[in-house]
Amino acid sequence: MQWRLPTACVSLLSAACLMAVPTSARATDYPTKPVTFVVASAAGGILDTIGRIVARGMEKLGQPVVVQNVPGGGSSLGTAAVARAPADGYTVGMVATSHAINPSVYASLPYDTQRDFITISHAVSLTNALVVHPSVPAANLQEFIALAKREPGKLNCGSAGNGQSNHLSLEMFNTEAGIKLSHVPYRGSAPALNDVLAGVLTCMFVDVLSAKQHIAAGKLKALAVSSSERVAELPDVPTFAQAGMKEFDANSWLAVVVRAGTPKDVVERLGKSVAQTMKEPEVRQRLLSMGIEPVGALPAESQKFIEKEIARYTKAVKSAGVKID
């Protein structure tokens, strides 16, 4: 006579065996279905462009990656969609510098930036330039600072809005240079840039991609760029360090995040995917031509970077007294 366990016992033993398999081991087949890639902006902008480059790179993991644009709330709506998703690596998000700014600017957010996310990659750094209207009587950054000191509060500088990264770059520039440029907030960078071109505004911090054609045409004058080295397409424009402001940082960035609790090996696999994409010669050449520096940092380094950025912008927001209800 053959002895058999009761069916209920077999079921219990099977469940126990499954529970004994570590989560990381069960995640080794990732991905086994399509991945949703949430871009916290409308289609067509820099965030969307870089997001789609990263998403195409992730498809080399073996599954389709579907880009979903979720704009609004200073990028918080798209970021919230990632925070609500299961912690399984099948919902990934692209976030911008505002990800580090929002916690200290908004009275409340539908997530906790430091608790609810893991940063899988600091993907790129965006080079910004301080541009002025050609009529401004300053040939370089130091002459512009001297002009601002002679006329405190008279020179105005536009931004994409209160609490946006180029607004806070302005506030940090005021502090670092010991000057007072008056802030004029707009609804987006494009209308602010138009008013610099028209001579309504004195200056603004703007990404090189948006400004380079106007600089080349002589419609804007670039005083300095935020990159560590000069931008190839603006070889005559010094970096802030070269212009005498060695500690000033006006770079923006884009990063890729998943919900906290995602299995470690999935996080590592996604991070390596972004790193490999940023190393591809065609991708690097395309990004560098846009004034964008490919970074592709791995998860551990990227997480530390975001924590430092949150601390840096918290200090800037407090100093500027910015708050949005």
CSV table of C-alpha atoms in Angstrom, one decimal:
chain,number,residue,atom,x,y,z
A,1,MET,CA,0.0,0.0,0.0
A,2,GLN,CA,1.4,3.4,-1.0
A,3,TRP,CA,1.3,6.1,1.6
A,4,ARG,CA,0.1,9.6,0.5
A,5,LEU,CA,-0.2,13.0,2.2
A,6,PRO,CA,-3.6,14.4,2.4
A,7,THR,CA,-4.3,17.0,-0.4
A,8,ALA,CA,-4.5,19.8,2.2
A,9,CYS,CA,-1.0,18.9,3.5
A,10,VAL,CA,0.4,18.9,0.0
A,11,SER,CA,-1.1,22.4,-0.6
A,12,LEU,CA,0.4,23.7,2.7
A,13,LEU,CA,3.9,22.2,1.9
A,14,SER,CA,3.8,23.8,-1.6
A,15,ALA,CA,2.9,27.2,-0.2
A,16,ALA,CA,5.7,26.9,2.4
A,17,CYS,CA,8.2,26.0,-0.4
A,18,LEU,CA,7.1,29.1,-2.4
A,19,MET,CA,7.5,31.3,0.7
A,20,ALA,CA,10.9,29.9,1.3
A,21,VAL,CA,12.1,31.2,-2.1
A,22,PRO,CA,13.6,34.7,-1.7
A,23,THR,CA,11.9,37.5,-3.6
A,24,SER,CA,15.1,38.3,-5.4
A,25,ALA,CA,15.3,34.7,-6.8
A,26,ARG,CA,11.7,34.9,-8.1
A,27,ALA,CA,12.6,38.2,-9.8
A,28,THR,CA,15.4,36.7,-11.9
A,29,ASP,CA,13.1,36.2,-14.9
A,30,TYR,CA,12.2,40.0,-14.9
A,31,PRO,CA,10.7,41.3,-17.1
A,32,THR,CA,8.0,38.8,-18.2
A,33,LYS,CA,5.4,41.3,-19.4
A,34,PRO,CA,5.4,44.9,-20.8
A,35,VAL,CA,6.8,47.7,-18.6
A,36,THR,CA,5.0,51.1,-18.2
A,37,PHE,CA,7.3,54.0,-18.4
A,38,VAL,CA,5.7,57.1,-16.8
A,39,VAL,CA,7.0,60.5,-18.0
A,40,ALA,CA,5.9,63.3,-15.6
A,41,SER,CA,5.4,65.8,-18.4
A,42,ALA,CA,3.6,66.4,-21.7
A,43,ALA,CA,4.9,64.9,-24.9
A,44,GLY,CA,7.5,66.8,-26.8
A,45,GLY,CA,9.7,68.3,-24.1
A,46,ILE,CA,13.2,67.4,-22.9
A,47,LEU,CA,11.8,65.1,-20.2
A,48,ASP,CA,9.7,63.2,-22.8
A,49,THR,CA,12.6,63.1,-25.3
A,50,ILE,CA,15.0,61.6,-22.8
A,51,GLY,CA,12.3,59.3,-21.4
A,52,ARG,CA,11.7,57.7,-24.8
A,53,ILE,CA,15.5,57.2,-25.3
A,54,VAL,CA,15.7,55.4,-22.0
A,55,ALA,CA,12.5,53.4,-22.6
A,56,ARG,CA,13.8,52.2,-26.0
A,57,GLY,CA,17.0,51.1,-24.2
A,58,MET,CA,15.0,49.2,-21.6
A,59,GLU,CA,13.3,47.1,-24.4
A,60,LYS,CA,16.6,45.3,-24.8
A,61,LEU,CA,15.6,43.5,-21.5
A,62,GLY,CA,13.2,41.6,-23.7
A,63,GLN,CA,9.7,43.2,-23.2
A,64,PRO,CA,7.9,46.2,-24.8
A,65,VAL,CA,8.2,49.4,-22.8
A,66,VAL,CA,5.1,51.7,-23.1
A,67,VAL,CA,5.6,55.4,-22.5
A,68,GLN,CA,2.8,57.1,-20.6
A,69,ASN,CA,2.8,60.9,-20.3
A,70,VAL,CA,1.3,62.2,-17.1
A,71,PRO,CA,1.9,66.0,-16.9
A,72,GLY,CA,0.8,68.4,-14.2
A,73,GLY,CA,1.4,69.5,-10.6
A,74,GLY,CA,5.0,70.4,-11.2
A,75,SER,CA,5.6,66.8,-12.2
A,76,SER,CA,3.9,65.5,-9.0
A,77,LEU,CA,1.0,63.8,-10.8
A,78,GLY,CA,3.2,61.5,-12.9
A,79,THR,CA,5.4,60.8,-9.9
A,80,ALA,CA,2.3,59.9,-7.8
A,81,ALA,CA,1.4,57.3,-10.4
A,82,VAL,CA,4.7,55.5,-9.8
A,83,ALA,CA,4.2,55.7,-6.1
A,84,ARG,CA,0.8,54.0,-6.4
A,85,ALA,CA,2.0,51.2,-8.6
A,86,PRO,CA,3.0,47.8,-7.3
A,87,ALA,CA,6.6,47.5,-6.2
A,88,ASP,CA,7.5,45.0,-8.9
A,89,GLY,CA,9.5,47.0,-11.5
A,90,TYR,CA,6.7,47.1,-14.1
A,91,THR,CA,6.0,50.8,-13.6
A,92,VAL,CA,9.1,53.0,-14.0
A,93,GLY,CA,9.1,56.8,-13.9
A,94,MET,CA,11.3,59.6,-15.4
A,95,VAL,CA,11.5,62.6,-13.0
A,96,ALA,CA,13.3,65.9,-13.3
A,97,THR,CA,15.0,68.3,-10.9
A,98,SER,CA,11.5,69.2,-9.5
A,99,HIS,CA,11.5,65.8,-7.9
A,100,ALA,CA,14.1,67.2,-5.4
A,101,ILE,CA,12.4,70.6,-5.1
A,102,ASN,CA,8.8,69.7,-4.6
A,103,PRO,CA,9.1,68.4,-1.0
A,104,SER,CA,10.1,71.8,0.3
A,105,VAL,CA,7.9,73.9,-2.1
A,106,TYR,CA,4.5,72.2,-1.8
A,107,ALA,CA,2.6,72.2,1.5
A,108,SER,CA,1.6,68.6,0.7
A,109,LEU,CA,2.3,65.9,-1.9
A,110,PRO,CA,0.5,62.6,-2.6
A,111,TYR,CA,3.7,60.7,-1.7
A,112,ASP,CA,6.9,61.0,0.4
A,113,THR,CA,9.8,61.6,-2.0
A,114,GLN,CA,12.4,60.0,0.2
A,115,ARG,CA,10.4,57.1,1.5
A,116,ASP,CA,8.3,56.0,-1.5
A,117,PHE,CA,11.0,55.8,-4.3
A,118,ILE,CA,14.2,54.1,-5.2
A,119,THR,CA,16.3,56.0,-7.7
A,120,ILE,CA,17.6,53.5,-10.3
A,121,SER,CA,19.6,56.0,-12.3
A,122,HIS,CA,20.7,59.6,-12.5
A,123,ALA,CA,20.3,59.5,-16.2
A,124,VAL,CA,21.5,62.9,-17.6
A,125,SER,CA,22.5,66.3,-16.5
A,126,LEU,CA,21.1,69.3,-18.4
A,127,THR,CA,23.4,72.2,-19.1
A,128,ASN,CA,21.8,75.6,-18.4
A,129,ALA,CA,23.0,79.0,-19.5
A,130,LEU,CA,22.6,82.4,-18.0
A,131,VAL,CA,21.4,84.5,-21.0
A,132,VAL,CA,20.8,88.2,-21.3
A,133,HIS,CA,19.4,90.5,-23.9
A,134,PRO,CA,22.1,91.8,-26.3
A,135,SER,CA,21.5,95.4,-25.1
A,136,VAL,CA,22.7,94.6,-21.6
A,137,PRO,CA,26.0,96.5,-21.1
A,138,ALA,CA,28.0,93.5,-19.9
A,139,ALA,CA,30.4,91.5,-22.0
A,140,ASN,CA,30.9,88.7,-19.5
A,141,LEU,CA,29.7,87.3,-16.2
A,142,GLN,CA,31.8,89.5,-13.9
A,143,GLU,CA,30.7,92.7,-15.7
A,144,PHE,CA,27.1,91.6,-15.3
A,145,ILE,CA,27.5,91.0,-11.6
A,146,ALA,CA,29.2,94.4,-11.3
A,147,LEU,CA,26.2,96.0,-13.2
A,148,ALA,CA,23.7,94.3,-10.8
A,149,LYS,CA,25.6,95.6,-7.8
A,150,ARG,CA,25.4,99.1,-9.1
A,151,GLU,CA,21.7,98.8,-9.8
A,152,PRO,CA,20.3,96.4,-7.1
A,153,GLY,CA,16.8,95.2,-7.8
A,154,LYS,CA,16.5,97.0,-11.2
A,155,LEU,CA,17.5,94.1,-13.4
A,156,ASN,CA,14.8,91.5,-13.8
A,157,CYS,CA,15.2,87.7,-14.4
A,158,GLY,CA,12.4,85.4,-15.6
A,159,SER,CA,11.7,81.8,-14.7
A,160,ALA,CA,9.3,79.0,-15.5
A,161,GLY,CA,7.4,79.8,-12.3
A,162,ASN,CA,7.8,80.0,-8.5
A,163,GLY,CA,9.8,77.1,-7.2
A,164,GLN,CA,10.9,75.9,-10.6
A,165,SER,CA,14.6,74.9,-11.0
A,166,ASN,CA,15.5,78.0,-13.0
A,167,HIS,CA,13.9,80.2,-10.3
A,168,LEU,CA,16.0,78.5,-7.6
A,169,SER,CA,19.1,78.8,-9.8
A,170,LEU,CA,18.4,82.6,-9.8
A,171,GLU,CA,18.0,82.7,-6.0
A,172,MET,CA,21.3,80.7,-5.5
A,173,PHE,CA,23.0,83.0,-8.0
A,174,ASN,CA,21.9,86.1,-6.1
A,175,THR,CA,23.3,84.6,-2.9
A,176,GLU,CA,26.6,83.4,-4.4
A,177,ALA,CA,27.2,86.7,-6.3
A,178,GLY,CA,26.0,89.0,-3.5
A,179,ILE,CA,23.4,90.7,-5.8
A,180,LYS,CA,19.7,91.2,-6.1
A,181,LEU,CA,18.1,90.3,-9.5
A,182,SER,CA,14.3,90.7,-9.3
A,183,HIS,CA,12.4,87.5,-10.1
A,184,VAL,CA,9.6,87.5,-12.6
A,185,PRO,CA,7.7,84.2,-12.7
A,186,TYR,CA,6.0,82.9,-15.9
A,187,ARG,CA,3.9,79.9,-16.7
A,188,GLY,CA,6.7,77.9,-18.4
A,189,SER,CA,10.2,78.7,-19.7
A,190,ALA,CA,9.1,79.5,-23.3
A,191,PRO,CA,7.1,82.7,-22.6
A,192,ALA,CA,9.9,83.9,-20.2
A,193,LEU,CA,12.5,83.3,-22.9
A,194,ASN,CA,10.4,85.2,-25.4
A,195,ASP,CA,10.4,88.2,-23.2
A,196,VAL,CA,14.2,88.1,-22.8
A,197,LEU,CA,14.4,88.0,-26.6
A,198,ALA,CA,12.0,91.0,-26.7
A,199,GLY,CA,14.1,92.9,-24.2
A,200,VAL,CA,11.2,92.9,-21.7
A,201,LEU,CA,13.4,90.9,-19.3
A,202,THR,CA,17.1,91.3,-18.6
A,203,CYS,CA,18.0,87.7,-18.2
A,204,MET,CA,17.1,84.1,-17.3
A,205,PHE,CA,18.6,80.7,-16.7
A,206,VAL,CA,17.6,78.4,-19.6
A,207,ASP,CA,18.6,75.1,-21.0
A,208,VAL,CA,21.2,75.2,-23.8
A,209,LEU,CA,18.9,73.3,-26.2
A,210,SER,CA,16.3,76.1,-26.0
A,211,ALA,CA,18.7,78.9,-26.2
A,212,LYS,CA,21.5,77.9,-28.6
A,213,GLN,CA,19.9,78.9,-31.9
A,214,HIS,CA,19.1,82.4,-30.4
A,215,ILE,CA,22.7,82.7,-29.1
A,216,ALA,CA,24.0,81.7,-32.5
A,217,ALA,CA,21.8,84.3,-34.2
A,218,GLY,CA,23.0,87.1,-31.8
A,219,LYS,CA,19.5,87.5,-30.3
A,220,LEU,CA,20.7,86.4,-26.9
A,221,LYS,CA,24.1,86.8,-25.1
A,222,ALA,CA,25.2,83.8,-23.0
A,223,LEU,CA,27.4,84.8,-20.1
A,224,ALA,CA,28.2,81.3,-18.7
A,225,VAL,CA,27.1,77.7,-18.8
A,226,SER,CA,26.5,75.3,-15.9
A,227,SER,CA,28.4,72.3,-17.3
A,228,SER,CA,31.8,71.2,-16.0
A,229,GLU,CA,33.3,71.8,-19.5
A,230,ARG,CA,32.4,74.2,-22.3
A,231,VAL,CA,29.6,73.1,-24.5
A,232,ALA,CA,30.8,72.0,-28.0
A,233,GLU,CA,28.2,74.1,-29.8
A,234,LEU,CA,28.9,77.2,-27.6
A,235,PRO,CA,32.7,77.1,-27.5
A,236,ASP,CA,33.1,80.8,-26.8
A,237,VAL,CA,30.9,80.6,-23.6
A,238,PRO,CA,32.8,79.9,-20.4
A,239,THR,CA,31.5,77.7,-17.6
A,240,PHE,CA,30.6,79.4,-14.3
A,241,ALA,CA,33.7,78.0,-12.8
A,242,GLN,CA,35.9,79.5,-15.6
A,243,ALA,CA,34.0,82.8,-15.1
A,244,GLY,CA,35.0,82.9,-11.5
A,245,MET,CA,32.1,81.2,-9.7
A,246,LYS,CA,33.7,77.8,-8.9
A,247,GLU,CA,31.0,76.7,-6.3
A,248,PHE,CA,27.9,77.7,-8.3
A,249,ASP,CA,25.8,74.8,-9.6
A,250,ALA,CA,22.9,75.6,-12.0
A,251,ASN,CA,22.7,72.2,-13.6
A,252,SER,CA,19.3,70.4,-14.0
A,253,TRP,CA,18.9,66.7,-14.3
A,254,LEU,CA,16.7,63.8,-15.1
A,255,ALA,CA,16.5,60.6,-13.2
A,256,VAL,CA,14.6,57.2,-13.3
A,257,VAL,CA,12.7,55.9,-10.3
A,258,VAL,CA,10.6,53.0,-9.2
A,259,ARG,CA,8.5,52.4,-6.1
A,260,ALA,CA,10.3,51.6,-2.9
A,261,GLY,CA,10.2,47.9,-2.1
A,262,THR,CA,11.0,46.8,-5.7
A,263,PRO,CA,13.3,43.7,-5.6
A,264,LYS,CA,17.0,44.7,-5.5
A,265,ASP,CA,18.0,42.6,-8.5
A,266,VAL,CA,15.2,44.3,-10.6
A,267,VAL,CA,16.5,47.7,-9.5
A,268,GLU,CA,20.0,46.7,-10.5
A,269,ARG,CA,18.9,45.3,-13.8
A,270,LEU,CA,17.0,48.5,-14.7
A,271,GLY,CA,19.9,50.7,-13.5
A,272,LYS,CA,22.4,48.8,-15.7
A,273,SER,CA,20.0,49.1,-18.6
A,274,VAL,CA,20.0,52.9,-18.3
A,275,ALA,CA,23.8,53.0,-17.9
A,276,GLN,CA,24.3,50.9,-21.0
A,277,THR,CA,21.9,53.2,-23.0
A,278,MET,CA,23.8,56.3,-22.0
A,279,LYS,CA,27.1,54.7,-23.2
A,280,GLU,CA,25.8,54.0,-26.7
A,281,PRO,CA,27.8,56.2,-29.1
A,282,GLU,CA,24.8,57.3,-31.1
A,283,VAL,CA,22.9,58.2,-27.9
A,284,ARG,CA,25.9,60.1,-26.4
A,285,GLN,CA,26.4,62.1,-29.6
A,286,ARG,CA,22.8,63.0,-29.9
A,287,LEU,CA,22.6,64.1,-26.2
A,288,LEU,CA,25.8,66.1,-26.3
A,289,SER,CA,24.7,68.0,-29.4
A,290,MET,CA,21.7,69.1,-27.4
A,291,GLY,CA,23.8,70.3,-24.4
A,292,ILE,CA,22.8,67.3,-22.4
A,293,GLU,CA,25.5,65.3,-20.6
A,294,PRO,CA,24.8,61.5,-20.4
A,295,VAL,CA,25.4,60.2,-16.9
A,296,GLY,CA,23.8,56.8,-16.5
A,297,ALA,CA,24.8,56.4,-12.8
A,298,LEU,CA,24.0,53.1,-11.1
A,299,PRO,CA,21.4,52.9,-8.3
A,300,ALA,CA,23.5,53.3,-5.2
A,301,GLU,CA,25.3,56.4,-6.5
A,302,SER,CA,22.1,57.8,-7.9
A,303,GLN,CA,20.2,57.5,-4.6
A,304,LYS,CA,23.0,59.4,-2.9
A,305,PHE,CA,22.9,62.1,-5.6
A,306,ILE,CA,19.1,62.6,-5.1
A,307,GLU,CA,19.5,62.9,-1.4
A,308,LYS,CA,22.1,65.6,-1.8
A,309,GLU,CA,19.9,67.4,-4.3
A,310,ILE,CA,17.0,67.4,-1.9
A,311,ALA,CA,19.2,68.9,0.8
A,312,ARG,CA,20.6,71.5,-1.6
A,313,TYR,CA,17.2,72.7,-2.8
A,314,THR,CA,15.6,72.6,0.6
A,315,LYS,CA,18.2,75.1,1.7
A,316,ALA,CA,17.6,77.3,-1.4
A,317,VAL,CA,13.8,77.2,-1.0
A,318,LYS,CA,14.1,78.2,2.6
A,319,SER,CA,16.4,81.0,1.8
A,320,ALA,CA,14.1,82.3,-0.9
A,321,GLY,CA,10.9,81.8,1.1
A,322,VAL,CA,9.2,79.9,-1.6
A,323,LYS,CA,6.0,78.1,-0.8
A,324,ILE,CA,3.1,76.8,-2.9
A,325,ASP,CA,-0.2,75.7,-1.3
